[in-house]
Amino acid sequence: MQLLQIARHVREQFPENGLFDGKDWRVSTRPFPLGEKLAGELESLGRVLLQFYKASNLLYRHSLSGKQPSWVAEWLNRGKPAWLLELQQSAGFRNDLPRVIRPDILLTENGISITELDSVPGGIGLTAWLNQAYANAPSAGWAIIGGAEGMIEGFDSIFGKAPTVQMVISEESATYRPEMEWLTEQLNSHKGGRRFAVQYADFSGWKEGDAIYRFFELFDIANVPSALPIFKAAEQGQVTLTPPPKSFFEEKMLFALLWNRNLRQFWRQDLGDSFLRRLQSIVPQTWVMDPAPLPPQGAIPGLELTNWNELKNLSQKERDLIIKISGFSETAWGARSVSLGSDLSTAEWSDAVDRALKEFETRPYVLQRYHKPKSVPSYWFDFASNSEVEMAGRVRLCPYYFVKGEGDNARAQLCGVLATICPADKKIIHGMKDAVMAPCSV
């Protein structure tokens, strides 16, 4: 009876206009539980990831100025228009970092594995709603990470004292418009005003002193008429903008740079030994698939291959590897470009390798070790039979960190964790109708 009450309560709290356009999921009968150790690990991870963003920003600048190898910026700049490169190198955005940090984390038998970072993530409104719905469920008493209002307060905090916050959402991101509209209603009702507003891609009505939240990827600028005027206003200090228009923060190859031996001394100095060790213990080994020939005695570290075409000759058991586009593409999100070697035929895997090498000049791909998520129990409510169903699944955790403060005073605060649990036979974990989606609790 209590499970039925909880499931009905959650379903009844569902916003009238939904949260994702045309998408649904299975209603969990409980939050996804994290042990105190894992919860503490996620709590402290925000500081490490913020420092990683700071170091990555410095690495890019130093590569341009000659203080670090030039190939770093060359890799990160590939396929980007000249005007965007000029913009992201301008003094107006010199030290700007994303104020929302969301890693994608898989739970494996050996601990957590961070597959990528997202600086323009969906799910903020969804996680805020889930936290609120389960925290207020009847007779539950769960210790929801972030509590009922943590996501709402955390998002509000990243905009400082700006009188108005304009959230500009592109058509490419329209799936997430309903969750941001719900979040806007919550923010405005909590603060008793109209500080937040959701805008379309042609919005031009900002005023000096406003904050603008960029909910569109930089590859999509051609379809966002307001993008260039917004960037100009932000560069001139008329408005504040997050995330900044820096394409390298949207590149998965940042993890490949973290693993590159030629940059080890830089990372040690700017991350510190402890942060570097921690990141390399939880970030899978990653490589940029640059087809430049190696010298005769050369080999790719960690793979011991002398050229990328040798990837095609690996057996299926040896292909616990993922190929995916690094960024600046409509296929760089939602697992659209992901090729899992152990799940493909030899011909399909060879095609994926060829495509990655062929497209390097305009849009680089990365290769990443695949650490299989472990099987975990999850529970959802079947309203047709009025009963709880146990499902063995594999989970992706998405912690949301909101960065408040400036410079050395900036702090990344964990305000909520979204769990997406897919049936155990699914290899790639993402939102789907068969998935259970739930907030996390301690």
Coordinates of C-alpha atoms in Angstrom, one line a residue:
M1 CA 0.0 0.0 0.0
Q2 CA 2.8 2.4 0.8
L3 CA 4.6 1.6 -2.5
L4 CA 1.3 2.4 -4.3
Q5 CA 0.9 5.6 -2.4
I6 CA 4.5 6.7 -3.3
A7 CA 4.1 5.8 -7.0
R8 CA 0.8 7.6 -7.2
H9 CA 2.2 10.6 -5.4
V10 CA 5.1 10.8 -7.9
R11 CA 2.9 10.4 -10.9
E12 CA 0.4 13.0 -9.6
Q13 CA 3.3 15.5 -9.1
F14 CA 4.1 15.3 -12.8
P15 CA 3.9 18.7 -14.4
E16 CA 0.9 19.4 -16.7
N17 CA 3.2 20.2 -19.6
G18 CA 5.6 17.3 -18.9
L19 CA 9.4 17.5 -18.4
F20 CA 10.8 16.0 -21.6
D21 CA 9.0 16.6 -24.9
G22 CA 7.6 13.3 -26.0
K23 CA 9.6 11.1 -23.6
D24 CA 8.7 9.1 -20.6
W25 CA 10.2 6.5 -18.2
R26 CA 9.3 4.0 -15.5
V27 CA 8.4 5.4 -12.1
S28 CA 10.7 4.2 -9.4
T29 CA 9.2 3.3 -6.1
R30 CA 12.2 4.7 -4.2
P31 CA 15.3 6.8 -4.7
F32 CA 18.4 5.1 -5.9
P33 CA 20.5 4.5 -2.7
L34 CA 24.1 5.4 -2.5
G35 CA 26.3 4.2 0.4
E36 CA 27.9 6.9 2.6
K37 CA 31.3 6.3 1.0
L38 CA 30.1 6.8 -2.6
A39 CA 28.0 9.8 -1.6
G40 CA 31.0 11.3 0.1
E41 CA 33.1 10.6 -3.0
L42 CA 30.6 12.4 -5.2
E43 CA 30.4 15.3 -2.7
S44 CA 34.2 15.9 -2.9
L45 CA 34.4 15.3 -6.7
G46 CA 33.0 18.7 -7.5
R47 CA 36.1 20.5 -6.3
V48 CA 38.3 18.2 -8.4
L49 CA 36.3 18.7 -11.6
L50 CA 36.2 22.5 -11.1
Q51 CA 40.0 22.4 -10.8
F52 CA 40.2 20.3 -14.0
Y53 CA 38.1 22.9 -15.9
K54 CA 40.5 25.6 -14.6
A55 CA 43.5 23.7 -15.6
S56 CA 42.0 22.8 -19.0
N57 CA 41.3 26.5 -19.6
L58 CA 44.9 27.4 -18.7
L59 CA 46.3 24.6 -20.9
Y60 CA 44.4 25.9 -23.9
R61 CA 45.7 29.4 -23.4
H62 CA 49.3 28.3 -22.8
S63 CA 49.2 26.1 -25.9
L64 CA 48.2 29.2 -27.9
S65 CA 51.0 31.3 -26.4
G66 CA 53.7 28.7 -26.8
K67 CA 54.1 27.8 -23.1
Q68 CA 52.6 24.3 -23.8
P69 CA 52.7 22.2 -27.0
S70 CA 50.9 23.8 -30.0
W71 CA 49.2 20.6 -31.0
V72 CA 46.9 20.9 -27.9
A73 CA 45.1 23.9 -29.3
E74 CA 45.4 22.6 -32.8
W75 CA 43.5 19.4 -31.8
L76 CA 40.9 21.4 -29.8
N77 CA 40.4 24.0 -32.7
R78 CA 39.9 21.5 -35.5
G79 CA 36.6 22.0 -37.4
K80 CA 35.8 25.3 -35.5
P81 CA 35.0 28.5 -37.5
A82 CA 37.6 31.2 -37.3
W83 CA 35.2 33.7 -35.7
L84 CA 34.5 31.3 -32.8
L85 CA 38.2 30.7 -32.2
E86 CA 38.8 34.5 -32.1
L87 CA 35.8 34.9 -29.7
Q88 CA 36.9 32.2 -27.2
Q89 CA 40.4 33.6 -27.1
S90 CA 39.2 37.2 -26.3
A91 CA 40.1 38.9 -23.1
G92 CA 36.4 39.2 -22.2
F93 CA 36.1 35.4 -21.7
R94 CA 39.7 34.8 -20.5
N95 CA 39.0 33.1 -17.2
D96 CA 35.3 32.2 -17.7
L97 CA 34.4 28.6 -16.8
P98 CA 31.1 26.7 -17.1
R99 CA 29.0 27.2 -13.9
V100 CA 27.2 23.9 -14.3
I101 CA 29.4 20.7 -14.2
R102 CA 27.8 17.4 -14.8
P103 CA 29.8 14.2 -15.3
D104 CA 28.3 11.0 -16.7
I105 CA 29.4 8.3 -14.2
L106 CA 29.0 4.5 -14.6
L107 CA 28.9 2.2 -11.6
T108 CA 31.3 -0.7 -12.2
E109 CA 32.5 -3.7 -10.2
N110 CA 35.7 -1.7 -9.5
G111 CA 34.1 1.6 -8.6
I112 CA 33.0 4.6 -10.6
S113 CA 34.0 5.5 -14.1
I114 CA 33.5 9.0 -15.5
T115 CA 33.0 8.7 -19.3
E116 CA 32.5 12.4 -20.1
L117 CA 31.7 15.8 -18.8
D118 CA 28.8 18.0 -19.9
S119 CA 28.9 21.7 -19.6
V120 CA 25.5 22.2 -21.3
P121 CA 23.6 19.4 -19.6
G122 CA 19.9 18.5 -19.8
G123 CA 18.2 17.1 -16.8
I124 CA 18.5 20.0 -14.4
G125 CA 14.8 20.6 -14.2
L126 CA 14.1 16.8 -14.2
T127 CA 16.5 16.2 -11.3
A128 CA 15.0 19.2 -9.4
W129 CA 11.5 17.7 -9.9
L130 CA 12.5 14.2 -8.9
N131 CA 14.2 15.5 -5.7
Q132 CA 11.1 17.5 -4.8
A133 CA 8.6 14.7 -5.6
Y134 CA 10.5 12.0 -3.6
A135 CA 11.5 14.2 -0.7
N136 CA 7.8 15.1 -0.2
A137 CA 6.5 11.5 -0.7
P138 CA 4.2 10.3 2.1
S139 CA 5.9 8.6 5.0
A140 CA 9.1 8.2 3.1
G141 CA 11.8 9.9 5.1
W142 CA 14.5 9.5 2.6
A143 CA 17.8 11.5 2.7
I144 CA 17.6 12.8 -0.8
I145 CA 21.0 14.2 -1.9
G146 CA 20.4 18.0 -2.2
G147 CA 17.0 17.8 -0.5
A148 CA 13.8 19.0 -2.0
E149 CA 15.1 22.4 -3.0
G150 CA 18.8 21.9 -3.5
M151 CA 18.8 21.8 -7.3
I152 CA 16.6 24.9 -7.5
E153 CA 18.7 26.9 -5.0
G154 CA 21.9 25.7 -6.6
F155 CA 20.9 26.8 -10.1
D156 CA 19.7 30.2 -8.8
S157 CA 23.1 30.7 -7.1
I158 CA 25.2 30.6 -10.2
F159 CA 23.8 33.9 -11.5
G160 CA 24.9 36.1 -8.6
K161 CA 23.0 39.4 -8.3
A162 CA 21.7 39.7 -11.9
P163 CA 18.2 41.2 -11.8
T164 CA 17.0 39.0 -14.6
V165 CA 18.1 35.6 -16.0
Q166 CA 17.2 34.8 -19.6
M167 CA 17.4 31.1 -20.5
V168 CA 17.9 30.9 -24.3
I169 CA 17.0 27.4 -25.6
S170 CA 17.6 26.3 -29.2
E171 CA 15.4 24.1 -31.3
E172 CA 18.1 21.4 -31.0
S173 CA 17.6 21.5 -27.2
A174 CA 13.8 21.8 -27.5
T175 CA 13.3 18.3 -25.9
Y176 CA 14.5 20.0 -22.6
R177 CA 12.3 23.1 -22.9
P178 CA 9.5 21.7 -20.7
E179 CA 11.8 20.9 -17.8
M180 CA 13.4 24.4 -18.0
E181 CA 9.9 26.0 -18.0
W182 CA 9.0 24.0 -14.9
L183 CA 12.2 25.0 -13.3
T184 CA 11.6 28.7 -14.2
E185 CA 8.2 28.5 -12.5
Q186 CA 9.7 27.0 -9.4
L187 CA 12.5 29.6 -9.2
N188 CA 10.1 32.5 -9.7
S189 CA 7.6 31.2 -7.1
H190 CA 10.4 30.6 -4.5
K191 CA 11.8 34.1 -5.0
G192 CA 8.4 35.8 -5.3
G193 CA 9.2 37.6 -8.6
R194 CA 9.8 37.2 -12.3
R195 CA 13.6 36.9 -12.3
F196 CA 13.8 33.9 -14.6
A197 CA 12.4 33.6 -18.1
V198 CA 12.7 30.9 -20.8
Q199 CA 13.4 32.4 -24.3
Y200 CA 13.5 31.1 -27.9
A201 CA 16.5 31.1 -30.1
D202 CA 15.7 34.5 -31.7
F203 CA 15.4 36.3 -28.3
S204 CA 16.9 39.8 -28.3
G205 CA 15.2 41.6 -25.4
W206 CA 18.0 41.4 -22.8
K207 CA 19.0 44.5 -20.8
E208 CA 22.3 45.5 -19.5
G209 CA 23.1 43.7 -16.2
D210 CA 21.1 40.6 -17.2
A211 CA 22.5 37.1 -16.9
I212 CA 22.0 34.7 -19.9
Y213 CA 22.0 31.0 -19.6
R214 CA 23.1 29.4 -22.9
F215 CA 21.2 26.2 -23.4
F216 CA 22.5 25.4 -26.8
E217 CA 25.7 23.8 -28.1
L218 CA 28.2 25.8 -30.0
F219 CA 27.9 23.6 -33.1
D220 CA 24.3 24.8 -33.4
I221 CA 25.0 28.6 -33.5
A222 CA 23.8 28.8 -37.1
N223 CA 20.3 28.0 -35.9
V224 CA 20.3 30.4 -33.0
P225 CA 19.9 33.9 -34.4
S226 CA 20.5 35.6 -31.0
A227 CA 23.8 33.8 -30.4
L228 CA 26.3 36.2 -31.9
P229 CA 24.6 39.3 -30.4
I230 CA 24.5 37.6 -27.0
F231 CA 28.2 36.7 -27.3
K232 CA 29.1 40.3 -28.3
A233 CA 27.2 41.7 -25.4
A234 CA 28.9 39.3 -23.0
E235 CA 32.3 40.0 -24.4
Q236 CA 31.7 43.8 -23.8
G237 CA 30.5 43.1 -20.2
Q238 CA 26.9 44.2 -20.8
V239 CA 25.5 40.9 -19.7
T240 CA 27.0 37.8 -17.9
L241 CA 26.9 34.5 -19.8
T242 CA 27.2 30.9 -18.8
P243 CA 28.5 28.6 -20.1
P244 CA 31.0 30.8 -21.9
P245 CA 31.4 30.4 -25.7
K246 CA 34.5 28.2 -25.4
S247 CA 34.2 25.2 -27.7
F248 CA 37.0 23.2 -25.9
F249 CA 34.8 22.8 -22.8
E250 CA 32.4 20.8 -25.1
E251 CA 35.2 18.4 -26.3
K252 CA 35.4 14.9 -25.0
M253 CA 39.1 14.9 -25.9
L254 CA 39.9 16.8 -22.7
F255 CA 40.0 13.4 -21.1
A256 CA 42.5 12.3 -23.8
L257 CA 44.7 15.3 -22.9
L258 CA 44.5 14.3 -19.2
W259 CA 46.0 10.9 -20.1
N260 CA 48.6 12.2 -22.6
R261 CA 52.1 11.5 -21.2
N262 CA 53.5 14.6 -22.9
L263 CA 51.3 16.8 -20.6
R264 CA 51.9 14.9 -17.3
Q265 CA 54.1 17.6 -15.8
F266 CA 51.5 20.3 -16.6
W267 CA 48.7 18.3 -15.0
R268 CA 50.8 17.6 -11.9
Q269 CA 51.5 21.3 -11.5
D270 CA 48.1 22.6 -12.1
L271 CA 45.9 19.8 -10.7
G272 CA 48.3 18.6 -8.1
D273 CA 49.4 15.0 -7.7
S274 CA 46.4 14.0 -5.6
F275 CA 43.8 15.4 -8.0
L276 CA 45.6 13.9 -11.0
R277 CA 45.8 10.5 -9.4
R278 CA 42.2 10.6 -8.4
L279 CA 41.0 11.6 -11.9
Q280 CA 43.1 9.0 -13.6
S281 CA 41.7 6.4 -11.2
I282 CA 38.2 7.1 -12.3
V283 CA 38.5 8.4 -15.9
P284 CA 38.9 5.6 -18.5
Q285 CA 42.1 5.8 -20.6
T286 CA 41.2 8.0 -23.6
W287 CA 43.0 8.7 -26.9
V288 CA 42.5 11.2 -29.7
M289 CA 42.3 9.3 -33.0
D290 CA 44.9 11.3 -34.9
P291 CA 45.9 9.4 -38.0
A292 CA 49.4 11.1 -38.2
P293 CA 52.0 8.3 -38.8
L294 CA 54.2 7.2 -35.9
P295 CA 57.9 6.6 -36.3
P296 CA 58.9 3.0 -36.9
Q297 CA 59.7 2.3 -33.3
G298 CA 56.6 4.2 -32.0
A299 CA 53.5 2.8 -30.4
I300 CA 50.3 4.2 -29.0
P301 CA 50.7 4.2 -25.2
G302 CA 48.3 1.8 -23.4
L303 CA 47.3 0.1 -26.7
E304 CA 50.7 -0.9 -28.0
L305 CA 49.5 -0.5 -31.6
T306 CA 51.8 1.1 -34.2
N307 CA 48.9 2.7 -36.1
W308 CA 45.1 3.1 -35.7
N309 CA 44.2 0.7 -38.5
E310 CA 45.5 -2.1 -36.3
L311 CA 42.4 -1.5 -34.1
K312 CA 40.5 -3.4 -36.8
N313 CA 42.4 -6.6 -36.2
L314 CA 41.5 -6.8 -32.5
S315 CA 39.3 -9.7 -31.6
Q316 CA 35.8 -9.0 -30.2
K317 CA 37.0 -9.8 -26.7
E318 CA 39.8 -7.3 -27.1
R319 CA 37.4 -4.6 -28.3
D320 CA 36.1 -3.3 -24.9
L321 CA 36.6 0.1 -26.5
I322 CA 34.3 2.9 -27.5
I323 CA 34.7 5.3 -30.4
K324 CA 32.8 8.6 -30.2
I325 CA 33.0 12.0 -31.7
S326 CA 34.8 14.5 -29.5
G327 CA 32.4 17.4 -29.9
F328 CA 31.1 20.3 -32.1
S329 CA 28.6 18.1 -33.8
E330 CA 24.9 17.2 -33.6
T331 CA 25.9 13.6 -33.0
A332 CA 28.1 14.5 -30.0
W333 CA 25.3 14.0 -27.4
G334 CA 22.8 11.4 -26.5
A335 CA 25.1 8.5 -27.5
R336 CA 24.4 9.2 -31.2
S337 CA 28.0 8.7 -32.3
V338 CA 29.0 5.9 -29.9
S339 CA 30.4 2.7 -31.3
L340 CA 31.1 0.0 -28.7
G341 CA 33.6 -2.4 -30.2
S342 CA 32.6 -5.5 -28.3
D343 CA 29.0 -5.1 -29.5
L344 CA 29.8 -4.8 -33.2
S345 CA 30.8 -7.1 -36.0
T346 CA 34.3 -6.9 -37.4
A347 CA 33.0 -5.1 -40.5
E348 CA 31.0 -2.6 -38.4
W349 CA 33.9 -1.9 -36.1
S350 CA 36.2 -1.4 -39.1
D351 CA 33.8 1.1 -40.6
A352 CA 33.7 3.0 -37.3
V353 CA 37.6 3.2 -37.2
D354 CA 37.7 4.3 -40.9
R355 CA 35.1 7.0 -40.3
A356 CA 36.9 8.4 -37.2
L357 CA 40.3 8.5 -39.1
K358 CA 38.7 10.0 -42.2
E359 CA 37.0 12.8 -40.3
F360 CA 39.9 13.8 -38.1
E361 CA 40.6 17.1 -39.9
T362 CA 37.1 18.5 -39.5
R363 CA 35.8 16.7 -36.4
P364 CA 38.1 14.5 -34.3
Y365 CA 37.0 11.3 -32.6
V366 CA 38.3 9.8 -29.4
L367 CA 38.8 6.2 -28.4
Q368 CA 38.0 5.3 -24.8
R369 CA 38.3 2.1 -22.7
Y370 CA 34.9 0.7 -21.9
H371 CA 34.3 -0.4 -18.3
K372 CA 31.1 -2.4 -18.1
P373 CA 28.6 -1.2 -15.6
K374 CA 27.7 -3.7 -12.9
S375 CA 24.2 -5.1 -12.5
V376 CA 22.2 -3.4 -9.7
P377 CA 18.6 -4.0 -8.5
S378 CA 16.0 -1.3 -9.2
Y379 CA 12.3 -1.1 -8.6
W380 CA 9.5 0.5 -10.6
F381 CA 5.8 0.5 -10.2
D382 CA 3.5 -1.1 -12.8
F383 CA 0.3 0.8 -12.7
A384 CA -1.5 -1.7 -14.9
S385 CA -1.0 -4.5 -12.4
N386 CA -0.8 -2.2 -9.3
S387 CA 2.4 -3.9 -8.3
E388 CA 6.1 -3.3 -7.8
V389 CA 8.5 -4.8 -10.4
E390 CA 12.1 -5.6 -9.6
M391 CA 14.5 -5.0 -12.5
A392 CA 18.2 -5.9 -12.8
G393 CA 19.8 -2.9 -14.5
R394 CA 22.9 -0.9 -15.1
V395 CA 23.1 2.6 -13.8
R396 CA 24.5 5.9 -14.9
L397 CA 24.8 8.6 -12.2
C398 CA 24.7 12.3 -13.2
P399 CA 25.7 14.5 -10.3
Y400 CA 24.9 18.2 -10.8
Y401 CA 27.5 20.7 -9.4
F402 CA 26.7 24.4 -9.5
V403 CA 29.6 26.8 -9.3
K404 CA 29.1 29.9 -7.1
G405 CA 31.7 32.6 -6.6
E406 CA 34.5 34.1 -8.6
G407 CA 38.2 33.2 -9.2
D408 CA 39.8 31.5 -6.2
N409 CA 36.6 31.9 -4.2
A410 CA 34.6 29.7 -6.7
R411 CA 33.1 26.6 -5.2
A412 CA 31.3 23.7 -6.9
Q413 CA 28.4 22.5 -4.8
L414 CA 26.7 19.1 -5.3
C415 CA 22.9 19.8 -5.3
G416 CA 21.4 16.5 -6.7
V417 CA 22.2 13.2 -8.4
L418 CA 20.1 11.7 -11.2
A419 CA 20.2 7.9 -11.6
T420 CA 19.2 6.4 -14.9
I421 CA 18.9 2.6 -14.7
C422 CA 18.5 0.7 -18.0
P423 CA 17.7 -3.0 -18.3
A424 CA 20.8 -5.1 -17.9
D425 CA 20.8 -6.2 -21.5
K426 CA 21.3 -2.6 -22.7
K427 CA 25.0 -1.8 -23.4
I428 CA 24.7 2.0 -23.7
I429 CA 22.9 3.7 -20.8
H430 CA 20.7 6.7 -21.6
G431 CA 17.2 7.9 -21.1
M432 CA 14.6 5.6 -22.7
K433 CA 11.1 4.4 -22.0
D434 CA 12.3 1.2 -20.5
A435 CA 14.6 3.0 -18.1
V436 CA 14.0 3.8 -14.4
M437 CA 14.9 7.3 -13.5
A438 CA 15.2 8.4 -9.9
P439 CA 16.9 10.8 -7.6
C440 CA 19.7 9.5 -5.4
S441 CA 19.6 9.3 -1.6
V442 CA 22.2 8.4 1.1

